[in-house]
mmCIF file of C-alpha atoms and ligand atoms in Angstrom:
data_model
loop_
_atom_site.group_PDB
_atom_site.id
_atom_site.type_symbol
_atom_site.label_atom_id
_atom_site.label_comp_id
_atom_site.label_asym_id
_atom_site.label_seq_id
_atom_site.Cartn_x
_atom_site.Cartn_y
_atom_site.Cartn_z
ATOM 1 C CA VAL A 1 -0.166 -0.210 -0.147
ATOM 2 C CA ALA A 2 1.654 3.316 -1.127
ATOM 3 C CA GLU A 3 2.262 5.532 2.439
ATOM 4 C CA THR A 4 0.714 9.393 1.492
ATOM 5 C CA SER A 5 3.088 11.133 4.109
ATOM 6 C CA GLY A 6 6.553 11.237 5.310
ATOM 7 C CA GLU A 7 9.403 10.028 3.222
ATOM 8 C CA PHE A 8 7.967 7.605 0.891
ATOM 9 C CA GLY A 9 4.707 9.751 0.881
ATOM 10 C CA LEU A 10 6.508 12.315 -0.889
ATOM 11 C CA ILE A 11 8.794 9.926 -3.090
ATOM 12 C CA GLU A 12 5.439 8.283 -4.170
ATOM 13 C CA TRP A 13 3.800 11.448 -4.787
ATOM 14 C CA ILE A 14 7.591 12.994 -6.968
ATOM 15 C CA ARG A 15 7.273 9.221 -8.750
ATOM 16 C CA ARG A 16 3.707 9.509 -10.186
ATOM 17 C CA ARG A 17 4.402 13.128 -11.319
ATOM 18 C CA VAL A 18 7.378 12.775 -13.303
ATOM 19 C CA ALA A 19 7.161 12.339 -17.051
ATOM 20 C CA ALA A 20 8.632 9.413 -18.369
ATOM 21 C CA HIS A 21 11.886 9.989 -21.101
ATOM 22 C CA PRO A 22 13.730 8.078 -23.397
ATOM 23 C CA ALA A 23 16.883 8.419 -21.263
ATOM 24 C CA LEU A 24 15.033 6.448 -18.495
ATOM 25 C CA GLU A 25 15.137 2.638 -19.032
ATOM 26 C CA ILE A 26 13.882 2.534 -14.881
ATOM 27 C CA GLY A 27 13.336 5.634 -12.705
ATOM 28 C CA ILE A 28 12.262 6.687 -9.632
ATOM 29 C CA GLY A 29 11.374 3.269 -7.583
ATOM 30 C CA ASP A 30 14.450 1.297 -7.607
ATOM 31 C CA ASP A 31 17.788 1.193 -5.757
ATOM 32 C CA ALA A 32 19.498 3.104 -8.914
ATOM 33 C CA ALA A 33 18.115 4.555 -11.818
ATOM 34 C CA VAL A 34 19.052 2.879 -15.564
ATOM 35 C CA LEU A 35 19.404 5.382 -18.402
ATOM 36 C CA ASN A 36 19.747 4.300 -21.887
ATOM 37 C CA TRP A 37 22.810 6.291 -23.036
ATOM 38 C CA PRO A 38 23.483 8.117 -26.300
ATOM 39 C CA SER A 39 26.957 8.813 -25.842
ATOM 40 C CA GLU A 40 30.379 7.357 -25.539
ATOM 41 C CA LYS A 41 31.461 10.019 -22.979
ATOM 42 C CA THR A 42 29.276 11.271 -20.009
ATOM 43 C CA LEU A 43 29.355 15.268 -18.394
ATOM 44 C CA VAL A 44 28.771 15.014 -15.006
ATOM 45 C CA THR A 45 28.417 17.851 -12.606
ATOM 46 C CA VAL A 46 26.951 18.357 -9.117
ATOM 47 C CA ASP A 47 25.856 21.923 -7.623
ATOM 48 C CA MET A 48 24.773 22.340 -3.807
ATOM 49 C CA LEU A 49 22.693 25.233 -2.826
ATOM 50 C CA MET A 50 22.280 26.108 0.957
ATOM 51 C CA GLU A 51 19.690 28.444 2.949
ATOM 52 C CA GLY A 52 21.349 31.374 3.822
ATOM 53 C CA VAL A 53 24.194 31.463 1.783
ATOM 54 C CA ASP A 54 23.026 30.855 -2.007
ATOM 55 C CA PHE A 55 19.431 32.041 -1.439
ATOM 56 C CA THR A 56 17.340 33.549 1.371
ATOM 57 C CA PHE A 57 13.551 32.597 2.490
ATOM 58 C CA PRO A 58 11.541 34.474 1.943
ATOM 59 C CA GLU A 59 12.984 36.409 -1.133
ATOM 60 C CA ALA A 60 13.130 33.017 -2.862
ATOM 61 C CA SER A 61 10.395 31.238 -3.412
ATOM 62 C CA PRO A 62 10.444 27.125 -2.942
ATOM 63 C CA GLU A 63 9.896 26.950 -6.827
ATOM 64 C CA GLN A 64 12.542 29.609 -7.431
ATOM 65 C CA VAL A 65 15.237 27.565 -5.582
ATOM 66 C CA GLY A 66 14.293 24.040 -7.248
ATOM 67 C CA ARG A 67 14.994 25.775 -10.872
ATOM 68 C CA LYS A 68 18.051 27.578 -9.534
ATOM 69 C CA ALA A 69 18.692 24.068 -8.257
ATOM 70 C CA LEU A 70 18.656 22.670 -11.356
ATOM 71 C CA SER A 71 19.893 25.494 -13.526
ATOM 72 C CA VAL A 72 23.203 26.235 -11.933
ATOM 73 C CA ASN A 73 24.017 22.519 -13.131
ATOM 74 C CA LEU A 74 22.639 23.070 -16.436
ATOM 75 C CA SER A 75 24.541 26.156 -16.713
ATOM 76 C CA ASP A 76 27.967 24.211 -16.343
ATOM 77 C CA ILE A 77 26.549 21.565 -18.778
ATOM 78 C CA ALA A 78 26.134 24.328 -21.092
ATOM 79 C CA ALA A 79 29.901 25.818 -20.283
ATOM 80 C CA MET A 80 31.239 22.087 -21.390
ATOM 81 C CA GLY A 81 28.714 22.983 -24.737
ATOM 82 C CA GLY A 82 27.015 19.763 -23.738
ATOM 83 C CA LYS A 83 23.633 18.231 -23.757
ATOM 84 C CA PRO A 84 22.236 17.666 -20.235
ATOM 85 C CA ILE A 85 20.554 14.365 -20.255
ATOM 86 C CA ALA A 86 19.225 13.433 -16.831
ATOM 87 C CA ALA A 87 19.671 14.545 -13.122
ATOM 88 C CA VAL A 88 19.208 13.644 -9.717
ATOM 89 C CA VAL A 89 18.361 15.486 -6.370
ATOM 90 C CA SER A 90 19.374 15.187 -2.892
ATOM 91 C CA VAL A 91 17.438 17.436 -0.461
ATOM 92 C CA ALA A 92 17.994 18.159 3.234
ATOM 93 C CA LEU A 93 14.605 19.673 4.560
ATOM 94 C CA PRO A 94 13.569 21.484 7.383
ATOM 95 C CA ARG A 95 11.791 19.018 9.443
ATOM 96 C CA ARG A 96 8.981 22.291 9.972
ATOM 97 C CA HIS A 97 7.082 22.277 6.704
ATOM 98 C CA GLY A 98 9.387 20.440 4.960
ATOM 99 C CA ALA A 99 6.602 18.148 3.277
ATOM 100 C CA GLU A 100 5.038 21.236 1.626
ATOM 101 C CA LEU A 101 8.560 22.861 0.914
ATOM 102 C CA ALA A 102 9.328 19.767 -0.955
ATOM 103 C CA ARG A 103 6.692 19.467 -2.846
ATOM 104 C CA ARG A 104 7.442 23.131 -3.662
ATOM 105 C CA LEU A 105 10.704 22.995 -4.722
ATOM 106 C CA GLN A 106 9.585 19.842 -7.054
ATOM 107 C CA GLN A 107 7.590 21.844 -8.997
ATOM 108 C CA GLY A 108 10.522 24.334 -9.760
ATOM 109 C CA ILE A 109 12.499 21.653 -10.432
ATOM 110 C CA GLU A 110 10.055 19.867 -13.215
ATOM 111 C CA GLN A 111 9.416 23.204 -14.947
ATOM 112 C CA ARG A 112 13.113 23.623 -15.706
ATOM 113 C CA ALA A 113 13.586 19.723 -16.560
ATOM 114 C CA ARG A 114 10.787 19.968 -18.981
ATOM 115 C CA GLU A 115 12.056 23.207 -20.647
ATOM 116 C CA PHE A 116 15.265 21.408 -20.977
ATOM 117 C CA ASP A 117 14.001 18.372 -21.755
ATOM 118 C CA VAL A 118 15.795 16.720 -18.705
ATOM 119 C CA ALA A 119 14.632 13.408 -17.527
ATOM 120 C CA LEU A 120 14.599 13.204 -13.509
ATOM 121 C CA ALA A 121 16.357 10.064 -12.662
ATOM 122 C CA GLY A 122 15.980 9.868 -8.837
ATOM 123 C CA GLY A 123 16.990 11.691 -5.567
ATOM 124 C CA ASP A 124 17.282 11.239 -1.779
ATOM 125 C CA THR A 125 15.120 12.643 0.788
ATOM 126 C CA ASN A 126 16.211 13.799 4.178
ATOM 127 C CA SER A 127 15.016 15.782 6.944
ATOM 128 C CA TRP A 128 16.977 17.584 9.601
ATOM 129 C CA ASP A 129 16.787 20.376 12.162
ATOM 130 C CA GLY A 130 18.885 22.649 10.274
ATOM 131 C CA PRO A 131 17.902 25.185 6.866
ATOM 132 C CA LEU A 132 17.458 23.875 3.385
ATOM 133 C CA VAL A 133 20.137 22.613 1.290
ATOM 134 C CA ILE A 134 19.385 20.819 -1.844
ATOM 135 C CA SER A 135 21.993 19.100 -4.429
ATOM 136 C CA ILE A 136 21.403 18.102 -8.013
ATOM 137 C CA THR A 137 23.857 16.066 -9.765
ATOM 138 C CA VAL A 138 23.339 16.783 -13.734
ATOM 139 C CA LEU A 139 24.618 13.880 -16.481
ATOM 140 C CA GLY A 140 25.350 15.054 -20.148
ATOM 141 C CA GLU A 141 26.706 14.264 -23.113
ATOM 142 C CA PRO A 142 29.363 16.570 -25.105
ATOM 143 C CA SER A 143 28.399 17.773 -28.123
ATOM 144 C CA ALA A 144 29.881 15.552 -31.465
ATOM 145 C CA ARG A 145 32.761 17.913 -31.470
ATOM 146 C CA GLY A 146 33.843 16.806 -28.024
ATOM 147 C CA PRO A 147 34.008 18.953 -24.767
ATOM 148 C CA VAL A 148 34.590 22.539 -24.498
ATOM 149 C CA LEU A 149 37.473 22.998 -21.826
ATOM 150 C CA ARG A 150 38.671 25.885 -20.050
ATOM 151 C CA SER A 151 42.150 25.084 -21.357
ATOM 152 C CA GLY A 152 41.667 25.340 -24.876
ATOM 153 C CA ALA A 153 42.758 29.161 -25.333
ATOM 154 C CA ARG A 154 45.154 30.157 -27.783
ATOM 155 C CA ALA A 155 47.030 33.472 -28.004
ATOM 156 C CA GLY A 156 45.037 36.253 -30.816
ATOM 157 C CA ASP A 157 41.459 34.497 -29.724
ATOM 158 C CA TRP A 158 38.711 37.092 -29.282
ATOM 159 C CA ILE A 159 36.909 36.920 -26.183
ATOM 160 C CA LEU A 160 33.094 36.670 -26.359
ATOM 161 C CA VAL A 161 30.032 36.915 -23.885
ATOM 162 C CA THR A 162 26.878 36.167 -24.231
ATOM 163 C CA GLY A 163 24.156 38.387 -22.055
ATOM 164 C CA GLU A 164 24.951 41.402 -19.446
ATOM 165 C CA PHE A 165 26.604 41.115 -16.325
ATOM 166 C CA GLY A 166 26.266 42.456 -12.781
ATOM 167 C CA GLY A 167 23.622 43.196 -9.870
ATOM 168 C CA SER A 168 22.400 39.492 -10.583
ATOM 169 C CA ILE A 169 21.720 39.313 -6.620
ATOM 170 C CA ALA A 170 18.759 42.142 -7.338
ATOM 171 C CA GLY A 171 16.554 39.125 -8.946
ATOM 172 C CA HIS A 172 18.356 37.370 -11.833
ATOM 173 C CA HIS A 173 20.317 34.938 -9.831
ATOM 174 C CA LEU A 174 16.993 33.187 -9.018
ATOM 175 C CA GLU A 175 15.485 34.055 -12.600
ATOM 176 C CA PHE A 176 18.585 33.081 -14.952
ATOM 177 C CA THR A 177 17.760 30.984 -18.170
ATOM 178 C CA PRO A 178 20.706 28.824 -18.401
ATOM 179 C CA ARG A 179 22.392 29.231 -21.400
ATOM 180 C CA VAL A 180 22.319 25.566 -22.574
ATOM 181 C CA ARG A 181 21.075 26.620 -26.344
ATOM 182 C CA GLU A 182 23.791 28.789 -27.191
ATOM 183 C CA GLY A 183 26.549 26.958 -25.805
ATOM 184 C CA LEU A 184 25.458 23.656 -27.591
ATOM 185 C CA LEU A 185 24.479 25.650 -30.716
ATOM 186 C CA LEU A 186 28.189 27.492 -30.491
ATOM 187 C CA ALA A 187 29.995 24.018 -29.764
ATOM 188 C CA GLU A 188 28.123 21.734 -32.406
ATOM 189 C CA ASN A 189 28.665 24.703 -35.532
ATOM 190 C CA TYR A 190 32.037 26.456 -34.566
ATOM 191 C CA ASP A 191 35.583 25.889 -33.235
ATOM 192 C CA VAL A 192 35.319 27.092 -29.809
ATOM 193 C CA HIS A 193 38.634 26.955 -28.179
ATOM 194 C CA ALA A 194 37.803 27.247 -24.540
ATOM 195 C CA MET A 195 34.666 27.894 -22.370
ATOM 196 C CA ILE A 196 33.228 29.087 -18.817
ATOM 197 C CA ASP A 197 29.578 29.857 -17.261
ATOM 198 C CA VAL A 198 30.060 32.878 -14.966
ATOM 199 C CA SER A 199 29.426 31.689 -11.719
ATOM 200 C CA ASP A 200 32.032 33.414 -9.440
ATOM 201 C CA GLY A 201 32.146 36.904 -11.493
ATOM 202 C CA LEU A 202 32.959 37.845 -14.911
ATOM 203 C CA ALA A 203 36.824 38.250 -13.441
ATOM 204 C CA ALA A 204 37.174 35.644 -11.524
ATOM 205 C CA ASP A 205 35.830 32.886 -14.230
ATOM 206 C CA LEU A 206 37.877 34.696 -17.271
ATOM 207 C CA HIS A 207 41.012 34.227 -14.695
ATOM 208 C CA HIS A 208 39.986 30.358 -14.411
ATOM 209 C CA VAL A 209 40.229 30.159 -18.279
ATOM 210 C CA LEU A 210 43.286 32.052 -18.436
ATOM 211 C CA ASP A 211 45.171 29.831 -15.726
ATOM 212 C CA GLU A 212 44.263 27.008 -17.067
ATOM 213 C CA SER A 213 45.259 27.611 -20.925
ATOM 214 C CA ARG A 214 48.396 29.348 -19.182
ATOM 215 C CA LEU A 215 47.733 32.685 -21.358
ATOM 216 C CA GLY A 216 46.986 36.357 -20.680
ATOM 217 C CA ALA A 217 43.779 38.935 -21.553
ATOM 218 C CA LEU A 218 43.408 42.290 -22.707
ATOM 219 C CA LEU A 219 39.842 43.753 -21.760
ATOM 220 C CA PHE A 220 37.993 46.685 -23.042
ATOM 221 C CA ALA A 221 36.538 48.377 -20.459
ATOM 222 C CA ASP A 222 33.490 50.433 -22.380
ATOM 223 C CA ARG A 223 32.757 46.922 -24.211
ATOM 224 C CA ILE A 224 31.916 44.835 -20.994
ATOM 225 C CA PRO A 225 27.928 44.701 -21.053
ATOM 226 C CA ILE A 226 26.697 46.091 -18.235
ATOM 227 C CA SER A 227 22.852 44.932 -16.876
ATOM 228 C CA ALA A 228 20.309 47.694 -15.685
ATOM 229 C CA ALA A 229 20.448 46.046 -12.550
ATOM 230 C CA ALA A 230 24.486 46.647 -12.186
ATOM 231 C CA ARG A 231 23.431 50.549 -13.118
ATOM 232 C CA ALA A 232 20.867 50.791 -10.598
ATOM 233 C CA THR A 233 23.319 49.964 -7.860
ATOM 234 C CA THR A 234 23.712 52.431 -5.253
ATOM 235 C CA ASP A 235 26.581 51.402 -2.773
ATOM 236 C CA GLY A 236 29.424 53.606 -4.217
ATOM 237 C CA LYS A 237 31.001 51.008 -6.318
ATOM 238 C CA SER A 238 30.706 51.888 -10.132
ATOM 239 C CA PRO A 239 28.474 49.432 -12.358
ATOM 240 C CA LEU A 240 31.439 48.287 -14.243
ATOM 241 C CA GLU A 241 33.025 46.996 -11.106
ATOM 242 C CA HIS A 242 29.390 45.211 -10.453
ATOM 243 C CA ALA A 243 29.693 44.083 -14.008
ATOM 244 C CA LEU A 244 33.124 42.686 -13.624
ATOM 245 C CA SER A 245 32.731 41.246 -9.745
ATOM 246 C CA ASP A 246 29.493 40.160 -8.882
ATOM 247 C CA GLY A 247 28.909 36.720 -9.754
ATOM 248 C CA GLU A 248 25.650 34.584 -10.546
ATOM 249 C CA ASP A 249 24.885 35.614 -13.716
ATOM 250 C CA PHE A 250 25.313 32.543 -15.434
ATOM 251 C CA GLU A 251 26.152 33.449 -18.800
ATOM 252 C CA LEU A 252 29.175 32.081 -20.979
ATOM 253 C CA ILE A 253 32.832 33.482 -21.776
ATOM 254 C CA PHE A 254 34.281 31.656 -24.395
ATOM 255 C CA THR A 255 37.371 31.973 -26.810
ATOM 256 C CA VAL A 256 37.428 31.490 -30.436
ATOM 257 C CA ALA A 257 39.742 32.331 -33.600
ATOM 258 C CA PRO A 258 39.224 35.924 -34.942
ATOM 259 C CA GLU A 259 37.381 34.802 -38.378
ATOM 260 C CA THR A 260 35.078 32.712 -36.076
ATOM 261 C CA ALA A 261 34.290 35.324 -34.007
ATOM 262 C CA GLN A 262 33.796 37.652 -36.779
ATOM 263 C CA ALA A 263 31.629 35.303 -38.505
ATOM 264 C CA LEU A 264 29.539 34.617 -35.291
ATOM 265 C CA LEU A 265 28.938 38.246 -34.759
ATOM 266 C CA ALA A 266 28.002 39.272 -38.056
ATOM 267 C CA LEU A 267 25.373 36.299 -37.805
ATOM 268 C CA PRO A 268 24.692 35.155 -34.498
ATOM 269 C CA PRO A 269 23.221 31.558 -34.417
ATOM 270 C CA PHE A 270 20.641 32.472 -31.453
ATOM 271 C CA ASP A 271 18.968 35.932 -30.635
ATOM 272 C CA THR A 272 20.737 36.193 -27.104
ATOM 273 C CA PRO A 273 23.118 39.383 -27.129
ATOM 274 C CA LEU A 274 26.734 38.117 -28.029
ATOM 275 C CA THR A 275 29.848 40.774 -27.396
ATOM 276 C CA HIS A 276 33.109 40.801 -28.340
ATOM 277 C CA ILE A 277 35.102 41.936 -24.644
ATOM 278 C CA GLY A 278 38.832 41.745 -25.426
ATOM 279 C CA PHE A 279 41.335 39.835 -26.514
ATOM 280 C CA ILE A 280 43.658 36.628 -25.720
ATOM 281 C CA GLU A 281 47.214 37.204 -25.176
ATOM 282 C CA ALA A 282 50.713 35.478 -24.357
ATOM 283 C CA ALA A 283 51.586 37.561 -21.523
ATOM 284 C CA PRO A 284 50.234 36.173 -18.354
ATOM 285 C CA GLY A 285 47.643 38.536 -16.487
ATOM 286 C CA CYS A 286 44.158 40.688 -16.983
ATOM 287 C CA ARG A 287 44.705 43.888 -18.598
ATOM 288 C CA LEU A 288 41.582 46.268 -18.831
ATOM 289 C CA GLN A 289 41.896 49.319 -20.889
ATOM 290 C CA SER A 290 39.490 52.308 -20.046
ATOM 291 C CA ALA A 291 38.451 54.605 -23.277
ATOM 292 C CA ASP A 292 41.152 56.924 -22.857
ATOM 293 C CA GLY A 293 43.464 53.857 -23.503
ATOM 294 C CA SER A 294 45.214 53.653 -19.921
ATOM 295 C CA GLN A 295 45.359 50.142 -19.091
ATOM 296 C CA ARG A 296 45.187 48.726 -15.134
ATOM 297 C CA GLU A 297 45.972 44.803 -13.763
ATOM 298 C CA LEU A 298 42.599 43.185 -13.510
ATOM 299 C CA PRO A 299 42.541 40.927 -10.680
ATOM 300 C CA ALA A 300 40.166 37.902 -9.970
ATOM 301 C CA LEU A 301 37.943 39.886 -8.416
ATOM 302 C CA GLY A 302 34.844 37.674 -6.878
ATOM 303 C CA TRP A 303 33.047 35.536 -5.012
ATOM 304 C CA ARG A 304 34.818 32.408 -3.213
ATOM 305 C CA HIS A 305 33.882 30.319 -0.306
ATOM 306 C CA GLU A 306 36.080 31.349 3.051
ATOM 307 C CA LEU A 307 37.768 27.717 4.087
HETATM 308 P P1 ADP B 1 16.985 3.621 -1.591
HETATM 309 O O1 ADP B 1 16.757 4.045 0.260
HETATM 310 O O2 ADP B 1 17.116 2.316 -1.659
HETATM 311 O O3 ADP B 1 18.592 4.840 -1.525
HETATM 312 P P2 ADP B 1 14.941 5.694 -1.352
HETATM 313 O O4 ADP B 1 14.021 5.252 -0.161
HETATM 314 O O5 ADP B 1 15.974 6.764 -0.736
HETATM 315 O O6 ADP B 1 15.789 4.084 -1.831
HETATM 316 O O7 ADP B 1 14.162 6.166 -2.456
HETATM 317 C C1 ADP B 1 13.451 5.222 -3.316
HETATM 318 C C2 ADP B 1 13.611 6.011 -4.939
HETATM 319 O O8 ADP B 1 13.153 7.142 -4.778
HETATM 320 C C3 ADP B 1 14.789 6.037 -5.466
HETATM 321 O O9 ADP B 1 14.358 5.633 -6.854
HETATM 322 C C4 ADP B 1 15.112 7.383 -5.374
HETATM 323 O O10 ADP B 1 16.087 7.837 -6.508
HETATM 324 C C5 ADP B 1 13.797 7.929 -5.478
HETATM 325 N N1 ADP B 1 13.897 9.339 -4.455
HETATM 326 C C6 ADP B 1 13.887 9.482 -3.318
HETATM 327 N N2 ADP B 1 13.995 11.192 -3.079
HETATM 328 C C7 ADP B 1 13.953 11.491 -4.440
HETATM 329 C C8 ADP B 1 13.389 12.883 -4.865
HETATM 330 N N3 ADP B 1 13.853 13.679 -4.258
HETATM 331 N N4 ADP B 1 13.369 13.374 -6.038
HETATM 332 C C9 ADP B 1 13.591 12.359 -7.055
HETATM 333 N N5 ADP B 1 13.481 11.030 -6.504
HETATM 334 C C10 ADP B 1 13.784 11.003 -5.135
HETATM 335 MG MG1 MG B 2 18.307 6.739 -0.489
#
């Protein structure tokens, strides 16, 4: 007899809602899922969101948290130029209102999973006397041209970005659309040398590419796309500084040969704005050039967990 409350009632409720998917030979309900896997290589990524760090209630709704928890992982798959296939979800639910919270989280997860055709393969449900913690693992397949790494940038490459940067905390961090379609279109149709998604901040994440590729960069301050939210900030930091350091933009930074960049900018394969912000250079470090031609060193500003 199916239970209707507690952990197993919740799992039963989730199980009945979750749609069949061609990747799911066996989905929720057994000890492990069985996937029909389309490719030889598999992308795997996991991200954990913690109440009080990555979101707070009631600023965020539970549905938004569910959507964000899946979206941050989809953004990582996008940054590899891959296609997300399946997800597994672990939750630590606060004991008070845990069931109600779990159902609303689930609706957010499902909505995003449907949008990107991701199979919900299973999960783990726990409760405790602590705040909400949710961790999602996403499995995906690289494009036929192979995964796009951080380490592949070449001197002379143009640095391009999708979208706009800064001020994400005002709402974008809960409402962004992961650049899965863009990442896949780029990886499938162009020779993308290196790519990363912006979670820590434009400068910090560009530095990851530079470090892994053992190269440097020149950026143009007046070409950085600054979001309306960054322009609206009033904390004394300039909009540019916000755009370079805020984080959770979940846009893509990628590098391509100049001819590829020109072709992309002339005829973009998607509607999402694409902007040329600078060049990869042999000299290490990242230089930011102002409109007057002066340059300063741009450090890896951005978010990191204190350890
Ligand atoms: P086990 O104890 O063998 O790990 P569980 O009772 O934890 O089994 O889970 C039973 C089934 O429900 C498994 O298929 C598991 O993947 C799925 N499941 C549990 N929690 C969730 C969740 N939050 N979302 C999706 N599937 C879940
Ligand atoms: Mg379990």
